[in-house]
PDB file of C-alpha atoms in Angstrom:
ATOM      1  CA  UNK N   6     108.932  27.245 146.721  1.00 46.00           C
ATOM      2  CA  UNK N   7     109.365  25.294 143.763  1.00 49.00           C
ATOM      3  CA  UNK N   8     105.909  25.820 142.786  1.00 47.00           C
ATOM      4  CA  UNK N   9     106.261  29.390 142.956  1.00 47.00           C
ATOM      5  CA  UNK N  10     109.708  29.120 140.758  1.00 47.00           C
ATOM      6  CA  UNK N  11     107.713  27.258 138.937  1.00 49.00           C
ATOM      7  CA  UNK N  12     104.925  29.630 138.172  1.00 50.00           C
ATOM      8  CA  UNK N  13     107.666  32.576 137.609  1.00 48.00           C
ATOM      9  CA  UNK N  14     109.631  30.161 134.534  1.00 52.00           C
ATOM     10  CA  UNK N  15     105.714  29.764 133.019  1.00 70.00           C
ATOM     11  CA  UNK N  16     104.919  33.166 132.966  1.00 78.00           C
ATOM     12  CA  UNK N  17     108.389  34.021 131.446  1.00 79.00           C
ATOM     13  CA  UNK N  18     107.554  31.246 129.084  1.00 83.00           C
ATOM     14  CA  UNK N  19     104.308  32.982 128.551  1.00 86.00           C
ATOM     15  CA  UNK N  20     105.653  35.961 127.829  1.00 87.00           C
ATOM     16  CA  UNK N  21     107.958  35.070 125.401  1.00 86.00           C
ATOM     17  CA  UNK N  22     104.952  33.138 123.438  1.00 89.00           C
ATOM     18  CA  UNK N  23     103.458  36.862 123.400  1.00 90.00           C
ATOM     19  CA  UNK N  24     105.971  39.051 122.288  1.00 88.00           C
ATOM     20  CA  UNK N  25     107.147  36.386 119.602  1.00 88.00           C
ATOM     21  CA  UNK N  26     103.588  36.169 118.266  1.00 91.00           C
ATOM     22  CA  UNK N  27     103.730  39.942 118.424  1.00 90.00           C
ATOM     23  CA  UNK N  28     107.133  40.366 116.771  1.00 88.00           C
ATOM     24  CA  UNK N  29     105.981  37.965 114.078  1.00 89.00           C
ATOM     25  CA  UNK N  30     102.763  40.739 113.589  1.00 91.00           C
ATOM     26  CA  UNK N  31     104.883  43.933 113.257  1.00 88.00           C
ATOM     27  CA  UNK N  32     107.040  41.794 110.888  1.00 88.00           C
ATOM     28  CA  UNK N  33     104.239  41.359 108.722  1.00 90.00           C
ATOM     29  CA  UNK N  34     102.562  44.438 109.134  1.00 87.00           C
ATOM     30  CA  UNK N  35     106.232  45.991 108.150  1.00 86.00           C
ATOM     31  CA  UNK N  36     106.565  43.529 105.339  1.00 87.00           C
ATOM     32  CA  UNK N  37     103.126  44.813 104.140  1.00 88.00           C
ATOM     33  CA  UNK N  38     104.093  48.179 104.345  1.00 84.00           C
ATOM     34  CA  UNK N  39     107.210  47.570 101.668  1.00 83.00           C
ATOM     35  CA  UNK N  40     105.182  45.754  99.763  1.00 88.00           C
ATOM     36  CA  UNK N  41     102.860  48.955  99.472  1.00 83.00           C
ATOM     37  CA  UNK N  42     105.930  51.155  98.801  1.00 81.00           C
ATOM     38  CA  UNK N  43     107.303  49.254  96.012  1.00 84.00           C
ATOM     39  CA  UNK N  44     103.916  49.249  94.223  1.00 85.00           C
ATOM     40  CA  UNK N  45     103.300  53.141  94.408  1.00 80.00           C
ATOM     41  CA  UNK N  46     107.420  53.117  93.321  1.00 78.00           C
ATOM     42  CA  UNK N  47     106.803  51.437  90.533  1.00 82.00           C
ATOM     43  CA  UNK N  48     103.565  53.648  89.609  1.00 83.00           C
ATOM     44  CA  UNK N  49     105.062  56.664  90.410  1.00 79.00           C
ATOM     45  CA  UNK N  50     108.035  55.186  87.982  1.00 82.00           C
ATOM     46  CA  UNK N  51     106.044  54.974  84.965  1.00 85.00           C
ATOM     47  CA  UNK N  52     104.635  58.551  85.536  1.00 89.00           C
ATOM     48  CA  UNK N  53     106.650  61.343  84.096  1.00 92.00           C
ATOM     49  CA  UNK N  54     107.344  64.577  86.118  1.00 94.00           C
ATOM     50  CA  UNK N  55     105.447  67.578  84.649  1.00 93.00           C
ATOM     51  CA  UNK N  56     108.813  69.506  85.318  1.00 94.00           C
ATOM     52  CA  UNK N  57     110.765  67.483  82.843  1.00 93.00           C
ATOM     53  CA  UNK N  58     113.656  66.914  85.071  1.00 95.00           C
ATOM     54  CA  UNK N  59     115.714  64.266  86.431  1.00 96.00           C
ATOM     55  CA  UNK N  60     115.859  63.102  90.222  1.00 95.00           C
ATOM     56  CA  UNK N  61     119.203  64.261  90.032  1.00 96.00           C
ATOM     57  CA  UNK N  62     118.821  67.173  88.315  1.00 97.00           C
ATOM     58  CA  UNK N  63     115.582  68.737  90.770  1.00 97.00           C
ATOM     59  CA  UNK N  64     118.498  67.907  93.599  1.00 97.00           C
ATOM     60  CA  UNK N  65     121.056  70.069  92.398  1.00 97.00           C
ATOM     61  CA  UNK N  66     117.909  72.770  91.465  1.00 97.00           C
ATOM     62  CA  UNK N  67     117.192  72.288  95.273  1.00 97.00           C
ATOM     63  CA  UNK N  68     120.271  72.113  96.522  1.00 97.00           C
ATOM     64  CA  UNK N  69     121.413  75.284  95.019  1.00 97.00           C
ATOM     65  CA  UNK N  70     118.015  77.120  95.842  1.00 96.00           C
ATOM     66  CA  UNK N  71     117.878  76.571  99.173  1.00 96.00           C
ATOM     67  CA  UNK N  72     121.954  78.036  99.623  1.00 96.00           C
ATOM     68  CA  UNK N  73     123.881  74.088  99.488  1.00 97.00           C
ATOM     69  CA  UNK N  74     125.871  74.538  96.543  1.00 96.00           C
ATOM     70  CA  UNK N  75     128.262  72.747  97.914  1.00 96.00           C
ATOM     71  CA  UNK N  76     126.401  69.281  98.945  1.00 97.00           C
ATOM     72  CA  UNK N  77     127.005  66.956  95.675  1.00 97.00           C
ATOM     73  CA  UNK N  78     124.971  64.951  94.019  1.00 97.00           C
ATOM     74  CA  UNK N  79     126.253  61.641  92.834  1.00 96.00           C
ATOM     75  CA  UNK N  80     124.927  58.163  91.091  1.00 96.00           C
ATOM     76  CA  UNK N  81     125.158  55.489  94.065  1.00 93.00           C
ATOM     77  CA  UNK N  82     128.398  52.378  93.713  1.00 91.00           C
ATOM     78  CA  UNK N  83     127.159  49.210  93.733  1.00 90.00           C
ATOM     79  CA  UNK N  84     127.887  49.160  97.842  1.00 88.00           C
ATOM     80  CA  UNK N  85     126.201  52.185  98.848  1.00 88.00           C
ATOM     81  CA  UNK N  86     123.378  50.838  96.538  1.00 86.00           C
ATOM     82  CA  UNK N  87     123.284  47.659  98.252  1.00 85.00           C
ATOM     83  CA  UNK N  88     123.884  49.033 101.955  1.00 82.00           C
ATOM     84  CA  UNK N  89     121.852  52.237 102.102  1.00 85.00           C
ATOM     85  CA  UNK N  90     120.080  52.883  98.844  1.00 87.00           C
ATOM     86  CA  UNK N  91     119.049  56.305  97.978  1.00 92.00           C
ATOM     87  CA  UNK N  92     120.657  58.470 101.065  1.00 93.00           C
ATOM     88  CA  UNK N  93     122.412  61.863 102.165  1.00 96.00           C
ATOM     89  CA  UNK N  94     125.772  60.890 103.564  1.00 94.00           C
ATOM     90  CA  UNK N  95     127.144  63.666 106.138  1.00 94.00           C
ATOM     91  CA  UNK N  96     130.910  62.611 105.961  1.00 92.00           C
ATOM     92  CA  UNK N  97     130.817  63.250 102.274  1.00 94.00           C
ATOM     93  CA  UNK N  98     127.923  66.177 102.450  1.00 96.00           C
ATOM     94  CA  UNK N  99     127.000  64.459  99.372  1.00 97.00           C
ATOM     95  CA  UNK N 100     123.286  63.280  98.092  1.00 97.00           C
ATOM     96  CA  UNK N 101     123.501  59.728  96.921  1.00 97.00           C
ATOM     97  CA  UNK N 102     120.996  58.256  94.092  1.00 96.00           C
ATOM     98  CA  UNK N 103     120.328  55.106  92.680  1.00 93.00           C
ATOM     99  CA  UNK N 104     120.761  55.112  88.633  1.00 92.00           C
ATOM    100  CA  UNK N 105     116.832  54.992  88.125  1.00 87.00           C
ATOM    101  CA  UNK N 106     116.339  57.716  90.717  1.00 92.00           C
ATOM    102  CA  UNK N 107     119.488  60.117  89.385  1.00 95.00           C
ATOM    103  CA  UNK N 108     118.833  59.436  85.892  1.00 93.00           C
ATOM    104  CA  UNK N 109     114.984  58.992  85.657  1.00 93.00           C
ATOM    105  CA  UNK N 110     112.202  62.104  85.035  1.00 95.00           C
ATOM    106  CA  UNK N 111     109.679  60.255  86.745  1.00 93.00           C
ATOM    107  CA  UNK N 112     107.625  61.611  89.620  1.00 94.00           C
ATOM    108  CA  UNK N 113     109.078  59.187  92.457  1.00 92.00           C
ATOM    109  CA  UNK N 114     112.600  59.785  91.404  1.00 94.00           C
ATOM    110  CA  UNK N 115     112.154  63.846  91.977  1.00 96.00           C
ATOM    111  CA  UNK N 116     110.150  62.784  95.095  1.00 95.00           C
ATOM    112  CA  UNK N 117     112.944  61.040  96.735  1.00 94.00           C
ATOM    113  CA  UNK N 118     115.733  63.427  95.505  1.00 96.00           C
ATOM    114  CA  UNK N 119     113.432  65.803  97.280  1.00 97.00           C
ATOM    115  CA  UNK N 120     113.095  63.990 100.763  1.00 96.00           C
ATOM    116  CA  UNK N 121     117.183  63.388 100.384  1.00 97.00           C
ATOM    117  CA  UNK N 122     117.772  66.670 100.077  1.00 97.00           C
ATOM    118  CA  UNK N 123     115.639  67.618 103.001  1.00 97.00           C
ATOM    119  CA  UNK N 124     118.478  65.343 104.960  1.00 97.00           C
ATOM    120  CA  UNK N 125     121.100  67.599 103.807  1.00 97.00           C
ATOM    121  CA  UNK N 126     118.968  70.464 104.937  1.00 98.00           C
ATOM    122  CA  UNK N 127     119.004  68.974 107.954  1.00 97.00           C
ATOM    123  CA  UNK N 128     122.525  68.435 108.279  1.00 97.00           C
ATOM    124  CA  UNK N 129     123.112  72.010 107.021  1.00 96.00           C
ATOM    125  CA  UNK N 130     120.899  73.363 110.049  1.00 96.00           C
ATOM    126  CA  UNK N 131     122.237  71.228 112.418  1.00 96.00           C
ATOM    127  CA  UNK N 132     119.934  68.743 113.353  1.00 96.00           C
ATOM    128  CA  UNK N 133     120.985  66.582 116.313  1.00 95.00           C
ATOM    129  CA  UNK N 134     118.973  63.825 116.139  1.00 94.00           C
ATOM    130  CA  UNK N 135     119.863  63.561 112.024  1.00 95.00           C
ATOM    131  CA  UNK N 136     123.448  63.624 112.968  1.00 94.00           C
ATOM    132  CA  UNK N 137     123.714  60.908 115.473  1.00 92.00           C
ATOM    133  CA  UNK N 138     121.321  58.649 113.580  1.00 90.00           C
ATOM    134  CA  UNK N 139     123.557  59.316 110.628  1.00 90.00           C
ATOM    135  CA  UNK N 140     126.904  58.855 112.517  1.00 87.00           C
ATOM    136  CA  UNK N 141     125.174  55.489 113.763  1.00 84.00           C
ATOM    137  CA  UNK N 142     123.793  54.435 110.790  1.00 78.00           C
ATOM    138  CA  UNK N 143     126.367  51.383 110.541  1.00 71.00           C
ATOM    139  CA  UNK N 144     125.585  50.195 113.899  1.00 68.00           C
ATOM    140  CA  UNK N 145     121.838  50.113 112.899  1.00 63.00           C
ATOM    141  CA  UNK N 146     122.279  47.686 109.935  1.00 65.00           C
ATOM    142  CA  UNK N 147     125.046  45.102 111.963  1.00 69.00           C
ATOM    143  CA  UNK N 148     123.945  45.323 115.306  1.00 66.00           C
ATOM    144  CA  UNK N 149     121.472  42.835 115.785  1.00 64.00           C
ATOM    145  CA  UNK N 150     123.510  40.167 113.832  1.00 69.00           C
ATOM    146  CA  UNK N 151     126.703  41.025 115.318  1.00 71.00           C
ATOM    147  CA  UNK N 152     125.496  39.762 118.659  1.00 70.00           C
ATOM    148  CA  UNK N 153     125.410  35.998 118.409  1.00 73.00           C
ATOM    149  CA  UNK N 154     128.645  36.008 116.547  1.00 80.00           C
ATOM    150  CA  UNK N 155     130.481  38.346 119.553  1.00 78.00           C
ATOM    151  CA  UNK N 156     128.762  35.836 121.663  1.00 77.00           C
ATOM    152  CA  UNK N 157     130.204  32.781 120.481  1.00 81.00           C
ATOM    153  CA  UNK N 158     133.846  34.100 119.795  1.00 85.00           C
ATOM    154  CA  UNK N 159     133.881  35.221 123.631  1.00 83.00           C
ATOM    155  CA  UNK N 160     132.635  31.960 124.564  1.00 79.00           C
ATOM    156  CA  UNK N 161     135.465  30.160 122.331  1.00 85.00           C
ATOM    157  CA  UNK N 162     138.545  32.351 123.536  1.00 84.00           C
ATOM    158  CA  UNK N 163     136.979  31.276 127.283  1.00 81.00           C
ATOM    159  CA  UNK N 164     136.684  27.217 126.638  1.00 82.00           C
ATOM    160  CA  UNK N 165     140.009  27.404 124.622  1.00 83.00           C
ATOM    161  CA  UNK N 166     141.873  29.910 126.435  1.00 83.00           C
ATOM    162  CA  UNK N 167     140.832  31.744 129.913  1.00 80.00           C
ATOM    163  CA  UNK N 168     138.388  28.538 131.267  1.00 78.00           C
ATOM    164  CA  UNK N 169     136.393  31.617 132.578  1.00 79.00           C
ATOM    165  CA  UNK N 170     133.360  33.576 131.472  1.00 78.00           C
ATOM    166  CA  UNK N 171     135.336  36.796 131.430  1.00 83.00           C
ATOM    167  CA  UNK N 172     135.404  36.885 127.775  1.00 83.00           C
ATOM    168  CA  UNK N 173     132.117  35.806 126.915  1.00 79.00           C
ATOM    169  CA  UNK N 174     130.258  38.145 129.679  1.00 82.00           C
ATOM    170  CA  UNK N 175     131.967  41.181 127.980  1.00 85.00           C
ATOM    171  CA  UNK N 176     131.160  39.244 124.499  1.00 81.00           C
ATOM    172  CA  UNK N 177     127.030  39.682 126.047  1.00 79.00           C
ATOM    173  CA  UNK N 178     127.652  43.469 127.300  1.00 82.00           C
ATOM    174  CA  UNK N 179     129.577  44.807 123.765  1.00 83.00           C
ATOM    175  CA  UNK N 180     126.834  42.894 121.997  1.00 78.00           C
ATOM    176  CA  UNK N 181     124.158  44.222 124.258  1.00 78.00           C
ATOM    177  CA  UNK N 182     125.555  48.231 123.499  1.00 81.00           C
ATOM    178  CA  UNK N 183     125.485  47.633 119.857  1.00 79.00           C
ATOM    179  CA  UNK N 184     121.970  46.198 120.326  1.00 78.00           C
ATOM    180  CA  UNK N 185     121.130  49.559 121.687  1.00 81.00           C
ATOM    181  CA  UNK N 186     122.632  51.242 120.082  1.00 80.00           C
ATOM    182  CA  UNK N 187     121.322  49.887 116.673  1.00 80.00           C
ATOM    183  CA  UNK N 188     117.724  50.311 118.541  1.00 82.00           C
ATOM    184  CA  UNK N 189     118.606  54.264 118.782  1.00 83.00           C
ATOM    185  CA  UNK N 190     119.410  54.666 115.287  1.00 84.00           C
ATOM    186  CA  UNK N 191     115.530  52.626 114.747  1.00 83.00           C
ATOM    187  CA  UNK N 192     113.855  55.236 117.084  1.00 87.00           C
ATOM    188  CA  UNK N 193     115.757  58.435 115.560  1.00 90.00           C
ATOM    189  CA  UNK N 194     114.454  57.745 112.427  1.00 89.00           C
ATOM    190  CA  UNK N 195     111.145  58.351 112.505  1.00 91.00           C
ATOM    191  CA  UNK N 196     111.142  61.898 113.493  1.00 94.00           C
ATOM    192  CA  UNK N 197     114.031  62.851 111.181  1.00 95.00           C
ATOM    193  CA  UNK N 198     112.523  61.108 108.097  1.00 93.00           C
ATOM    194  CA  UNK N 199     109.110  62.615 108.859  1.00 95.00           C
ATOM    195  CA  UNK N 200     110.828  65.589 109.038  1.00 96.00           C
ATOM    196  CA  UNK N 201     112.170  65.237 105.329  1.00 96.00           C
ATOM    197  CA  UNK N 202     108.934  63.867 104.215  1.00 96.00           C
ATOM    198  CA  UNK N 203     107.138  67.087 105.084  1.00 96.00           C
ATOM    199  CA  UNK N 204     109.739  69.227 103.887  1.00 97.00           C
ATOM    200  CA  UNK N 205     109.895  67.001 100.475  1.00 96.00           C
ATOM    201  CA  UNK N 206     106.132  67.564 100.356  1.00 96.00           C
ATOM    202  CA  UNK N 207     106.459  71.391 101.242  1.00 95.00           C
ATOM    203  CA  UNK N 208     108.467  71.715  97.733  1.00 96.00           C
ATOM    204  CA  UNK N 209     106.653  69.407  95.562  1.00 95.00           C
ATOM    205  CA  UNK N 210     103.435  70.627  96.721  1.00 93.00           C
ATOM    206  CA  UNK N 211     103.389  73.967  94.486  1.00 90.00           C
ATOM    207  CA  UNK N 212     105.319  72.781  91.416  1.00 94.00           C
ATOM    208  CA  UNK N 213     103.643  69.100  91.123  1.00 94.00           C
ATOM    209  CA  UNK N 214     100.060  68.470  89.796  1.00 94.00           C
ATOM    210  CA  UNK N 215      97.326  67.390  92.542  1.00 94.00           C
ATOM    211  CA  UNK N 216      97.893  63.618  90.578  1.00 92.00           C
ATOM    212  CA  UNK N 217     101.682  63.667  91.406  1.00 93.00           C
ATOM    213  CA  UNK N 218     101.261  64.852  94.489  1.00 94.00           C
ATOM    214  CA  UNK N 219      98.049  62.053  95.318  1.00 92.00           C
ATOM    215  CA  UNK N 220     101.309  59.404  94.072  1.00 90.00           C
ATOM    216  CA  UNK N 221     103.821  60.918  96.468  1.00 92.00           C
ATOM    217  CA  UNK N 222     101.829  61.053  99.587  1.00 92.00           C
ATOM    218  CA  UNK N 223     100.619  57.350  99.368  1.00 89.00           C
ATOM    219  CA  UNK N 224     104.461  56.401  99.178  1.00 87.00           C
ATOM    220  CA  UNK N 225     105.519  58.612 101.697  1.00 91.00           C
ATOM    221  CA  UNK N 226     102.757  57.545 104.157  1.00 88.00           C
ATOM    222  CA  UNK N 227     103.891  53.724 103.237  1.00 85.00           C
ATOM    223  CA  UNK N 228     107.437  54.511 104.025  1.00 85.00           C
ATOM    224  CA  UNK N 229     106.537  56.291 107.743  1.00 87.00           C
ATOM    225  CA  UNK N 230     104.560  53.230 108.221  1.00 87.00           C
ATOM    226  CA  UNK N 231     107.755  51.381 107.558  1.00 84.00           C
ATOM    227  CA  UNK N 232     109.815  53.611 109.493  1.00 86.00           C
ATOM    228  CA  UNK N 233     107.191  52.770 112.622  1.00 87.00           C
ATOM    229  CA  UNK N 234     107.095  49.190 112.365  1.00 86.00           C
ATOM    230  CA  UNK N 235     110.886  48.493 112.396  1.00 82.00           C
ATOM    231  CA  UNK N 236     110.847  50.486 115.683  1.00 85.00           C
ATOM    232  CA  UNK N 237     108.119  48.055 116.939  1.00 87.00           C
ATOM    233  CA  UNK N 238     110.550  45.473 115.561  1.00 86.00           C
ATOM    234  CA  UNK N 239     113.463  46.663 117.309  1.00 81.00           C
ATOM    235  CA  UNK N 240     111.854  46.840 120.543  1.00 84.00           C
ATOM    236  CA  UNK N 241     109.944  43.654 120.511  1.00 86.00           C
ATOM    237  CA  UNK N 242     113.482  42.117 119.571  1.00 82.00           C
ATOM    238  CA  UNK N 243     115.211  43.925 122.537  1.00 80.00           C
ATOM    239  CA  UNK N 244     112.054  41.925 125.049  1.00 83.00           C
ATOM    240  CA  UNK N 245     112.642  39.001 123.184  1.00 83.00           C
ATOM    241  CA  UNK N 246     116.159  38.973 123.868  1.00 77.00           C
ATOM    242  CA  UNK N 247     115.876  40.042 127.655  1.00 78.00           C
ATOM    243  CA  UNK N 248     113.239  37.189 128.161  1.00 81.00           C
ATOM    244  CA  UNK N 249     115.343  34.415 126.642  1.00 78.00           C
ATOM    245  CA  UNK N 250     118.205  35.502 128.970  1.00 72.00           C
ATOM    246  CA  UNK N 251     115.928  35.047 131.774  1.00 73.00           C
ATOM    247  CA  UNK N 252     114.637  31.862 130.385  1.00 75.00           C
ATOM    248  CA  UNK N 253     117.852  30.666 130.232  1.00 69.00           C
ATOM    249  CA  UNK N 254     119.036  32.173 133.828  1.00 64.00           C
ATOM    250  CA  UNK N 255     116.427  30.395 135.480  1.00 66.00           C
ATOM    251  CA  UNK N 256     116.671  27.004 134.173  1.00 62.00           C
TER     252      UNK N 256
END
């Protein structure tokens, strides 16, 4: 018997080895991945647009051509800057740039105003899966590192309070939803930002030169990649997690 339990703590062990070593891969690979987007940023940042306009000017020519006059577009605060960078916000049905994407005529900056305003195309048509991962959005940038700290304050009101678990068990099952939740949000954007990648590329592909368009599509590609890799994050975090628990049950 305690040769089998034995065996059972090892090959949890094991498999905790595995999906670390794994989670340390995707990491990389993801890491890679912005690495490769901030070089074509910066290339596509030195080349001018042959249309002559500003990121946020082609949004508001977008916008208003494809019947959203009344989605805004606006320079990014400092917080939305540092929390979500360039982005379409649905409670404020407003397209939000960063001051070298709004203010820039470079071909990344009407590349991205492009792919935002695909979001609020989305929005406009009523995309489910673009609404909830928007309406998430929060829980998918503070979930995973609201856990421990739910964990230990449950644990604290217990010791100093209750002398129970009560607090810290529903500290493990709140943290656990956000977890998932946050993991939702990871899966739900890959289909709705390849959505807004193709319909970015759909507009720039007639208007843009064959060089501009060669620039967009290697930054594009490196963002899906991104996209991809933080959902293999997200999971192998999720196995990670459930495989410490059981470490820790069993011992």
């Amino acid at each position: 018997m305690n040769v089998l339990l034995a065996t059972k703590i090892d090959g949890i062990e094991l498999a905790l080895v595995v999906v670390s070593i794994l989670l340390g891969i995707a990491i990389v690979v993801a890491l890679i991945a912005q690495i490769a987007i901030i070089i074509g940023y910066i290339k596509g940042n030195r080349m001018q647009n042959s249309l002559g306009l500003t990121g946020g000017d082609f949004a508001r020519r977008l916008l208003d051509q494809n019947g959203m006059p009344e989605v805004q577009v606006k320079k990014c605060t400092f917080l939305r800057m540092l929390l979500f960078g360039n982005h379409y916000s649905i409670s404020k049905r407003t397209v939000y740039l960063r001051k070298r994407t709004i203010d820039k005529t470079s071909v990344t900056s009407v590349a991205i105003a492009a792919q935002k305003v695909a979001l609020a195309e989305q929005h406009r048509d009523g995309n489910k899966a673009m609404i909830v991962r928007s309406r998430l959005q929060g829980l998918g940038l503070f979930a995973p590192s609201l856990f421990i700290p739910l964990v230990i304050a449950g644990f604290l009101v217990d010791v100093f309070v209750t002398q129970s678990l009560l607090f810290t068990i529903a500290a493990i099952v709140i943290g656990l939803i956000f977890i998932v939740l946050g993991f939702v949000v990871t899966l739900l954007n890959i289909p709705v930002e390849k959505k807004a990648i193709v319909r970015a590329q759909e507009w720039l592909g007639t208007i843009l030169t064959e060089e501009e368009n060669v620039t967009i599509r290697k930054v594009f590609r490196s963002y899906m990649i991104e996209y991809v890799m933080l959902f293999v994050i997200a999971v192998l975090r999720i196995i990670q997690l459930i495989l410490k628990i059981l470490s820790k049950a069993k011992n």
